[in-house]
mmCIF file of C-alpha atoms and ligand atoms in Angstrom:
data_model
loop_
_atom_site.group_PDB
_atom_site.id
_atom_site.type_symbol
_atom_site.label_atom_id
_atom_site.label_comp_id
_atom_site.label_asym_id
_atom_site.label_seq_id
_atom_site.Cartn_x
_atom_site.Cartn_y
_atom_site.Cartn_z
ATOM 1 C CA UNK X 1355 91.010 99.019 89.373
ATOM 2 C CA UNK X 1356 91.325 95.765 88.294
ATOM 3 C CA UNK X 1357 90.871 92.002 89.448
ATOM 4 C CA UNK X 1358 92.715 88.860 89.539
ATOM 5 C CA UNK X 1359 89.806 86.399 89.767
ATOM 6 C CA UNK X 1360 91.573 83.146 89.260
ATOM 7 C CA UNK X 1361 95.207 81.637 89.848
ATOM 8 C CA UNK X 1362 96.323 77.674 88.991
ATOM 9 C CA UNK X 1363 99.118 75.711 88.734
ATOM 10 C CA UNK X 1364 97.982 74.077 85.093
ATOM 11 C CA UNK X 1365 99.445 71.160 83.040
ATOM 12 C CA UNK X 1366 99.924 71.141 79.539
ATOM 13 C CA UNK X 1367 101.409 68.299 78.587
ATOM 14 C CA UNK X 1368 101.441 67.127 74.383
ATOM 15 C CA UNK X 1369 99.761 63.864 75.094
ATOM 16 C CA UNK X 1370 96.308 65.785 75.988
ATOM 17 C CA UNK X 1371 96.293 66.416 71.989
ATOM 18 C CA UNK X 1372 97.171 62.723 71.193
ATOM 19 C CA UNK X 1373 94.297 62.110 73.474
ATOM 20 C CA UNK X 1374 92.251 63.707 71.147
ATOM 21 C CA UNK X 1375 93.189 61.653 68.076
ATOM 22 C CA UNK X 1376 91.712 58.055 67.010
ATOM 23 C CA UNK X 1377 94.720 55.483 68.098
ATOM 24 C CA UNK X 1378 96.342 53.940 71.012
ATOM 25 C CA UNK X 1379 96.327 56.677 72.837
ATOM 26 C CA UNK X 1380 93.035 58.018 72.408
ATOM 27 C CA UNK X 1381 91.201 58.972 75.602
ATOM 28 C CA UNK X 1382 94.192 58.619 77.862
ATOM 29 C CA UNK X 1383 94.459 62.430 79.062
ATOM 30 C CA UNK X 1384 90.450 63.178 79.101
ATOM 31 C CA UNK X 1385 91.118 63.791 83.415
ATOM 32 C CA UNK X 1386 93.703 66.730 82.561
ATOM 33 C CA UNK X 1387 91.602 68.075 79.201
ATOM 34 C CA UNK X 1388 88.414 67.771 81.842
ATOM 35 C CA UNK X 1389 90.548 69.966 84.287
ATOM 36 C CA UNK X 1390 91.390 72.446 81.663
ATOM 37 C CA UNK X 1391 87.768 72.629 80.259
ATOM 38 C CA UNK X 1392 86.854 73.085 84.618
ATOM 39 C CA UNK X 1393 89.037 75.659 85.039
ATOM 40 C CA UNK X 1394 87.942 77.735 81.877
ATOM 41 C CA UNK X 1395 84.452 77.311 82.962
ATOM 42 C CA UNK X 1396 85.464 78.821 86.544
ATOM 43 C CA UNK X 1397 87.095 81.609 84.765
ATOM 44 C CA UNK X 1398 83.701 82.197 82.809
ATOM 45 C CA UNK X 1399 81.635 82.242 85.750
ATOM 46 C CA UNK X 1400 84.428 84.839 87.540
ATOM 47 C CA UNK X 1401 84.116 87.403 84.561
ATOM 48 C CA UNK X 1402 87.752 87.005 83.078
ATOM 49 C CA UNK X 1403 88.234 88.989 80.452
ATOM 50 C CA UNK X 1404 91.740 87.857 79.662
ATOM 51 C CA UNK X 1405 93.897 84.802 80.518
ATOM 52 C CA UNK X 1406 97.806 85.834 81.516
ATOM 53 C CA UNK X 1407 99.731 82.076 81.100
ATOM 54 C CA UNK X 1408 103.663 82.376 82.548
ATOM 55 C CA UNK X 1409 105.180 79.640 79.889
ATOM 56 C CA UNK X 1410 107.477 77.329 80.731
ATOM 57 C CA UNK X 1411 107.949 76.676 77.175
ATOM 58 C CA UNK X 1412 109.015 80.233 75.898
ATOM 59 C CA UNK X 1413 112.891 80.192 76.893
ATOM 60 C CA UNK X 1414 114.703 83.672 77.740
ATOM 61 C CA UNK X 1415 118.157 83.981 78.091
ATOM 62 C CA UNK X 1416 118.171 87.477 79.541
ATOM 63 C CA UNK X 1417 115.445 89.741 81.174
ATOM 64 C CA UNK X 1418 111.531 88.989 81.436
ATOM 65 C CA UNK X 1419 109.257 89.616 78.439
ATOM 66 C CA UNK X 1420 105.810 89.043 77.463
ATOM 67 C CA UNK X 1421 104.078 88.388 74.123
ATOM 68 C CA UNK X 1422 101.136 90.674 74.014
ATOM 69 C CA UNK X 1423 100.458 91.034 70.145
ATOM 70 C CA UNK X 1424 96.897 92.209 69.436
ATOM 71 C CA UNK X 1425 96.110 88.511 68.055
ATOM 72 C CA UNK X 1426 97.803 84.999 67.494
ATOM 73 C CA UNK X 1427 96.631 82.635 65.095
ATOM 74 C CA UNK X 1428 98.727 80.194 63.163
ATOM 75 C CA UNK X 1429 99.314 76.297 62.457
ATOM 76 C CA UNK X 1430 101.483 74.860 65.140
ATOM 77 C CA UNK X 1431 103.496 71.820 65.306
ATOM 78 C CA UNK X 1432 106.479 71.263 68.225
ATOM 79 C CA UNK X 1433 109.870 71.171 67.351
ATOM 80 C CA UNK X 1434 110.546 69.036 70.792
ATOM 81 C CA UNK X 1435 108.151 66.514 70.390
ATOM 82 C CA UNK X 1436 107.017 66.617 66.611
ATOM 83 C CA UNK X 1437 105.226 63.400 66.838
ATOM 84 C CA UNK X 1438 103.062 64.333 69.704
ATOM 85 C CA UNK X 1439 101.710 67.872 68.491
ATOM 86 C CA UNK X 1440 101.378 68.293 64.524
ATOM 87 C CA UNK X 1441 99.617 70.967 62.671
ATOM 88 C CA UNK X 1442 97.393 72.242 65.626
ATOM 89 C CA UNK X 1443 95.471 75.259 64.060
ATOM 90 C CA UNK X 1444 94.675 78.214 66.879
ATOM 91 C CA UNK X 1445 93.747 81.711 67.032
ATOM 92 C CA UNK X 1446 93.089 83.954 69.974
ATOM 93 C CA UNK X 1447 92.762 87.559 70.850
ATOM 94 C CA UNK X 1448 95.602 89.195 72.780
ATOM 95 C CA UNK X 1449 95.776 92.165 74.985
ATOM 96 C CA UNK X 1450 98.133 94.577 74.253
ATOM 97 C CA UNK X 1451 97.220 97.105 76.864
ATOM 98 C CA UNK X 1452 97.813 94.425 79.781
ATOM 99 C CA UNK X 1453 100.779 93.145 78.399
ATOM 100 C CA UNK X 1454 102.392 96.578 78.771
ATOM 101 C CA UNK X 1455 100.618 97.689 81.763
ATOM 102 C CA UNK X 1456 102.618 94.226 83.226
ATOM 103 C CA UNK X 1457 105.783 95.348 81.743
ATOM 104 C CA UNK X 1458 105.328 98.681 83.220
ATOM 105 C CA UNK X 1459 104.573 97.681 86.872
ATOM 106 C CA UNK X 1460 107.525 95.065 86.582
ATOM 107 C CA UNK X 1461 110.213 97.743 85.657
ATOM 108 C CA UNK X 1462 108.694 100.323 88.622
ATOM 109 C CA UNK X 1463 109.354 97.529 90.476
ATOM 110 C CA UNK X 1464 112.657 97.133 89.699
ATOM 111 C CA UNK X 1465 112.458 94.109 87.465
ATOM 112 C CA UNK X 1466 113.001 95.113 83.695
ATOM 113 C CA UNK X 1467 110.607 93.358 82.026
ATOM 114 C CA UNK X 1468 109.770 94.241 77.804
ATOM 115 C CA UNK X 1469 105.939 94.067 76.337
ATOM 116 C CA UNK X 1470 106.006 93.211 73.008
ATOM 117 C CA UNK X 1471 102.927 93.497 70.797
ATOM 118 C CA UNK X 1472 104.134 94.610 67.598
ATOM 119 C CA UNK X 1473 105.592 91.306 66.767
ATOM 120 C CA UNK X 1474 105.879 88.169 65.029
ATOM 121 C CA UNK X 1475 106.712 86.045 68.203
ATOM 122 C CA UNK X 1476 104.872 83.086 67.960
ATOM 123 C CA UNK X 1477 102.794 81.228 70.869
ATOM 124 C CA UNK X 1478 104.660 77.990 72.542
ATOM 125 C CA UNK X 1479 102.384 74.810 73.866
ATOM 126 C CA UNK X 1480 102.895 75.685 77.284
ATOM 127 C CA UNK X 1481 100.076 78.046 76.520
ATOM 128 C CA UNK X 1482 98.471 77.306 73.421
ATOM 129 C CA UNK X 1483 97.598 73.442 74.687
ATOM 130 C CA UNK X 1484 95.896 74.637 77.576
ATOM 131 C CA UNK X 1485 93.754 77.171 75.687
ATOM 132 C CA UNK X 1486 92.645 74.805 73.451
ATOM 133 C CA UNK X 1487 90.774 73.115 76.079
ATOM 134 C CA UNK X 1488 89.774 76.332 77.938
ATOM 135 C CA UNK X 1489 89.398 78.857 75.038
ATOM 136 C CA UNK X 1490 88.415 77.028 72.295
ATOM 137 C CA UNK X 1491 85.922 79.379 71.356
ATOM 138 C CA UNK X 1492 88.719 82.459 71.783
ATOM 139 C CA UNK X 1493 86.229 83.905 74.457
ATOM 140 C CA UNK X 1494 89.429 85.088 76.556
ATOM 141 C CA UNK X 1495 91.663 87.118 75.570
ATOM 142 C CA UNK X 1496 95.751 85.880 75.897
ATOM 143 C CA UNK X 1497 98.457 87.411 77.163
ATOM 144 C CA UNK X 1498 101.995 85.006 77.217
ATOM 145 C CA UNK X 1499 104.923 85.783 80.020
ATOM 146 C CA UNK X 1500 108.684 83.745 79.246
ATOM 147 C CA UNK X 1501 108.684 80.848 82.045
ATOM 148 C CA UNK X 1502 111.791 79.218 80.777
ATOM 149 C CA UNK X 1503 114.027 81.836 82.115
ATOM 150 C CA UNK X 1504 117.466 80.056 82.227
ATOM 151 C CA UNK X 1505 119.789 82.622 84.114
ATOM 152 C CA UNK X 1506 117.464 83.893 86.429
ATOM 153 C CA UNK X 1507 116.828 84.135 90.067
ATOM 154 C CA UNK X 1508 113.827 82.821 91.760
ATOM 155 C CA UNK X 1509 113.820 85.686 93.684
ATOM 156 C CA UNK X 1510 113.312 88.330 90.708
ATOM 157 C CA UNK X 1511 110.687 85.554 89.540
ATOM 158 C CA UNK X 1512 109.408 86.197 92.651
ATOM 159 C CA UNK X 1513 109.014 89.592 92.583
ATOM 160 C CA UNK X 1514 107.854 89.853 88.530
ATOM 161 C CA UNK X 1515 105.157 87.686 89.733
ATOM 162 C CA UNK X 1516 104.216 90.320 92.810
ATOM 163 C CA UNK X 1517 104.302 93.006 89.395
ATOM 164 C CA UNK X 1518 101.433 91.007 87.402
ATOM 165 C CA UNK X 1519 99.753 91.330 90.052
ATOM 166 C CA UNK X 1520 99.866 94.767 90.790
ATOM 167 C CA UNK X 1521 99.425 95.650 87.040
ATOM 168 C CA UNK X 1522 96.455 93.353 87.026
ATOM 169 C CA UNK X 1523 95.057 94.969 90.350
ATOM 170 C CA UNK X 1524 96.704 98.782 90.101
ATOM 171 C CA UNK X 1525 96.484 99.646 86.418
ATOM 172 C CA UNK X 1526 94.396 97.324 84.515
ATOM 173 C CA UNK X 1527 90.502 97.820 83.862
ATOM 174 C CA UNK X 1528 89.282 94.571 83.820
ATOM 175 C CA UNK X 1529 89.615 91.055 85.372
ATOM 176 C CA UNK X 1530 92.239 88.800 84.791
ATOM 177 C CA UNK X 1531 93.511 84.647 85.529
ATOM 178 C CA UNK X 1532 97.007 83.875 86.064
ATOM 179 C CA UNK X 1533 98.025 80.194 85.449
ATOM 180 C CA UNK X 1534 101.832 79.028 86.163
ATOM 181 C CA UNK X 1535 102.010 76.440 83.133
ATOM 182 C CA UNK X 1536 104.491 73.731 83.689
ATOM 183 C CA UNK X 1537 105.040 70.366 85.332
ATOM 184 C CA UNK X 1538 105.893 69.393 88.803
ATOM 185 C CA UNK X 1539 108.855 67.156 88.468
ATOM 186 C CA UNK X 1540 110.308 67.185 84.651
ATOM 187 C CA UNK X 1541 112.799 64.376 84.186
ATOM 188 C CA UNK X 1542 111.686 62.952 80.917
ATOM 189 C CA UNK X 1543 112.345 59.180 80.228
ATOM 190 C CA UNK X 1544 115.340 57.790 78.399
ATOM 191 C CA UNK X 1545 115.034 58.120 74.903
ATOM 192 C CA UNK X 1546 114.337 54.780 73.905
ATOM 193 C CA UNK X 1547 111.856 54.323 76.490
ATOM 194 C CA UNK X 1548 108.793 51.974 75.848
ATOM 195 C CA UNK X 1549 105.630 53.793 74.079
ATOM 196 C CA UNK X 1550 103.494 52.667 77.531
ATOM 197 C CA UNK X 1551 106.481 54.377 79.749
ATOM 198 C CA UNK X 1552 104.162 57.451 78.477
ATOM 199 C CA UNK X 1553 102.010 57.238 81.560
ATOM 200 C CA UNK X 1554 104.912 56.342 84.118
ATOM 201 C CA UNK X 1555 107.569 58.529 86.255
ATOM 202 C CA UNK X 1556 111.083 58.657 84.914
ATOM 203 C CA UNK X 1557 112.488 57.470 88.450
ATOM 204 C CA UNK X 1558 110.417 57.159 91.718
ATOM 205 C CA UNK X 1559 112.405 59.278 93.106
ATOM 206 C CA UNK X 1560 110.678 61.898 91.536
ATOM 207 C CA UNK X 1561 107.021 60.873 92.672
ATOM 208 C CA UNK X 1562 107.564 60.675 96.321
ATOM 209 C CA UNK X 1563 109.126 64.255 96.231
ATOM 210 C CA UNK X 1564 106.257 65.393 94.319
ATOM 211 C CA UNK X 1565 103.965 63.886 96.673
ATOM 212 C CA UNK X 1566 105.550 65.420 99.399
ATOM 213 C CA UNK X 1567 105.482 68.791 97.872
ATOM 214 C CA UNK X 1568 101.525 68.291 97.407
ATOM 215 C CA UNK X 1569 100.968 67.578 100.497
ATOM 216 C CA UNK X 1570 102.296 70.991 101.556
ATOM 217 C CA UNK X 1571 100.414 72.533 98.939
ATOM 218 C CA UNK X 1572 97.174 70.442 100.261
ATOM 219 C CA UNK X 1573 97.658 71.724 103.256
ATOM 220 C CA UNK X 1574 98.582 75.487 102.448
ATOM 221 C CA UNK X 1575 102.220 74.915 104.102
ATOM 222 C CA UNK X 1576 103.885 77.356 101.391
ATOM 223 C CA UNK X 1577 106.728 78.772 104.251
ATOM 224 C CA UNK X 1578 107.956 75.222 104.241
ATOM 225 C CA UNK X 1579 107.719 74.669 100.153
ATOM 226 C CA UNK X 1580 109.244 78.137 99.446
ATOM 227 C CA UNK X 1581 112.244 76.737 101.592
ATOM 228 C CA UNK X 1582 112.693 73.489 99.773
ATOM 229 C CA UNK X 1583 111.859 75.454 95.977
ATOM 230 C CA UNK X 1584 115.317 76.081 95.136
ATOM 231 C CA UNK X 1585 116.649 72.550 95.606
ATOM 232 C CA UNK X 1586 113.485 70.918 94.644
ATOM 233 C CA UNK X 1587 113.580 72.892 91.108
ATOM 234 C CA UNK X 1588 117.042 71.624 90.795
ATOM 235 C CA UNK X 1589 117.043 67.920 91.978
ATOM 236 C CA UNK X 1590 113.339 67.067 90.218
ATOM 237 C CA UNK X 1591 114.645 68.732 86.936
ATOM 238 C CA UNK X 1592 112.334 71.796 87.305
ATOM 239 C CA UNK X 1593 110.437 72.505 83.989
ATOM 240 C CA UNK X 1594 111.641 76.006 83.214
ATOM 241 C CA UNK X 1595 113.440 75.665 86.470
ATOM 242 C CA UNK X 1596 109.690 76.104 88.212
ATOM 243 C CA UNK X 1597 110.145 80.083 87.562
ATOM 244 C CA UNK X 1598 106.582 79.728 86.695
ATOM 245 C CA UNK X 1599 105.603 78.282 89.938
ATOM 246 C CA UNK X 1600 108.063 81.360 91.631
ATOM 247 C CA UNK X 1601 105.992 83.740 89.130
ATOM 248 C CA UNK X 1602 102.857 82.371 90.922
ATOM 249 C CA UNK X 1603 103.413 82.602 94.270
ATOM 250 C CA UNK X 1604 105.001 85.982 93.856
ATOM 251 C CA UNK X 1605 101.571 86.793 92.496
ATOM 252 C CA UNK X 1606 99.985 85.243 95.818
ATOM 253 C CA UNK X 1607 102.282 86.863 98.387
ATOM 254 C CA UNK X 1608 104.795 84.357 98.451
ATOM 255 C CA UNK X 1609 105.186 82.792 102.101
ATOM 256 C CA UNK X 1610 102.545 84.766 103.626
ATOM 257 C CA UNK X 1611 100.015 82.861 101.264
ATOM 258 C CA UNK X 1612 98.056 80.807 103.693
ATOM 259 C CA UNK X 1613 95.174 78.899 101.538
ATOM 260 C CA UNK X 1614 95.439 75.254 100.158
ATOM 261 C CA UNK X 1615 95.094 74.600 96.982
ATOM 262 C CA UNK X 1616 92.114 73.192 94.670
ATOM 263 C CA UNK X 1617 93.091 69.917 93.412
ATOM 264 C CA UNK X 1618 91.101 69.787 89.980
ATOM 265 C CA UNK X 1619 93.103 66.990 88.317
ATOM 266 C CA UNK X 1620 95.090 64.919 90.481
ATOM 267 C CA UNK X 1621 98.668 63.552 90.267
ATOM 268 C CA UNK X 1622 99.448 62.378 87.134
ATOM 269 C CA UNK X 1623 102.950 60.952 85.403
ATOM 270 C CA UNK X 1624 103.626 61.955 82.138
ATOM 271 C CA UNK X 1625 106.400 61.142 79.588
ATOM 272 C CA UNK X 1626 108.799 60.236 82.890
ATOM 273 C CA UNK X 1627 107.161 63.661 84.304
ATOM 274 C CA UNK X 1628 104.729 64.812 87.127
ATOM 275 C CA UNK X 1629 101.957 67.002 86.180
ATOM 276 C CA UNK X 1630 98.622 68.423 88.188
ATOM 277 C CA UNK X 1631 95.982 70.897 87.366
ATOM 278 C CA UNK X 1632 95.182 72.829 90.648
ATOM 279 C CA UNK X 1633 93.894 75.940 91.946
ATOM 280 C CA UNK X 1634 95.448 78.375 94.380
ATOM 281 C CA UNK X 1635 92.303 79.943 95.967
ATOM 282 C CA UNK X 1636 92.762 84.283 96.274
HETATM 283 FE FE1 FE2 S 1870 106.215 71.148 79.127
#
């Protein structure tokens, strides 16, 4: 029997690695690369042995899949946003065994779902940025679930969620973190956009429905987000359509979760965006 020690909503946005480099934007994310480096140490103190990120950057056209190769390592630059992440260098362990034990519970379940270790899928930032800040030293071990599932139902998001958990609790030997890795709003600015519109919301639109929504989440009111997720995902430009966030609360029991979240990096814009680091207390 297994544990899931540790669930968040995570950022994991580019400009955390030009943060890192000398330049006018040096510094500017150290709150949200704090957060990451806060959360990791939680995960430490819990006894995770392996980190399970659902990616809103790995896009799926049909079913639900995760990449659990034995390792990753490589030299990654972004095809999106070239000029914000450029030859990052990364290697972690993987965990096979989980990734198929989560594939497994997913298709009892009734949501077909493929593990795939023996593979040359590569990593996407939605998880490697974040574990660059919390797994630097490749202490965890990674497991990678699609989040950008384009012709999907929240509901089956929903219950694939539900599955990790169950694998994680049912079938795995170990303990485990979930993180839901993508933004709150996601309505980029206009290309063309002034370099300082980096730290501002595309329209404010966007903010004040964000603010609203963390409210509810600061108060543990998830009956009245879960009603207002399916418009919310498609008016504020979801990231991944916010299946991650689905895949999350499936994980948490969905509208009978009752606890308020851990805000552990506030509200922050982002490239027109709105981004948090927070976690959902099991
Ligand atoms: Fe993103």
């Amino acid at each position: 029997m297994g544990r899931l020690a540790l669930a968040a909503k995570i950022t994991h946005v580019p400009s955390m690695y030009l943060s890192e480099l000398p330049g006018p934007h040096h510094g500017c994310r150290e709150a949200a690369i704090e957060g990451h480096r806060e959360i990791g140490r939680r995960c430490r103190a819990l006894g995770v042995d392996t980190i399970v990120v659902f990616d809103t950057h790995w896009l799926v056209n049909a079913g639900y899949h995760v990449n659990c190769a034995p390792r990753f390592a490589g030299v990654y630059t972004s095809n999106e946003l070239p000029h914000f992440i450029k030859n990052l260098a990364y290697e972690y362990p993987g965990n096979s065994a989980l990734g198929a034990l989560i594939a497994e519970a997913a298709c009892e379940d009734g949501i077909p779902a493929r593990a795939h270790d023996d593979t040359s899928l590569d990593l996407e930032y939605g998880t490697l940025v974040p574990m660059r800040y919390m797994n630097g030293d490749g202490h965890f071990r990674v497991v990678s679930v699609a989040g950008w599932c384009n012709w999907h139902r929240l509901e089956d998001s929903r219950r694939f969620g539900a599955s990790v958990r169950r694998a994680i609790e049912q079938k795995y030997d170990g303990t485990a973190a979930i993180f839901a890795s993508g933004s709150l709003s996601h309505r980029f600015n206009d290309n063309g956009s002034p370099e300082s519109a980096i730290h501002e919301i595309s329209d404010e639109f966007f903010r004040q429905v964000d603010m609203r929504v963390l409210q509810l989440w600061e108060r543990g009111d998830w009956k009245t987000f879960l009603r207002m997720l399916p418009e919310y995902a498609v008016r504020c430009v979801g990231e991944g359509h916010m299946h991650d966030t689905a895949m999350l609360l499936g994980a948490l029991g969905w509208d009978a979760y009752d606890k308020p979240v851990e805000t552990i990096t506030p509200y922050f814009a982002s490239s027109g965006t709105g981004q948090i680091n927070a976690i959902f207390p099991l």
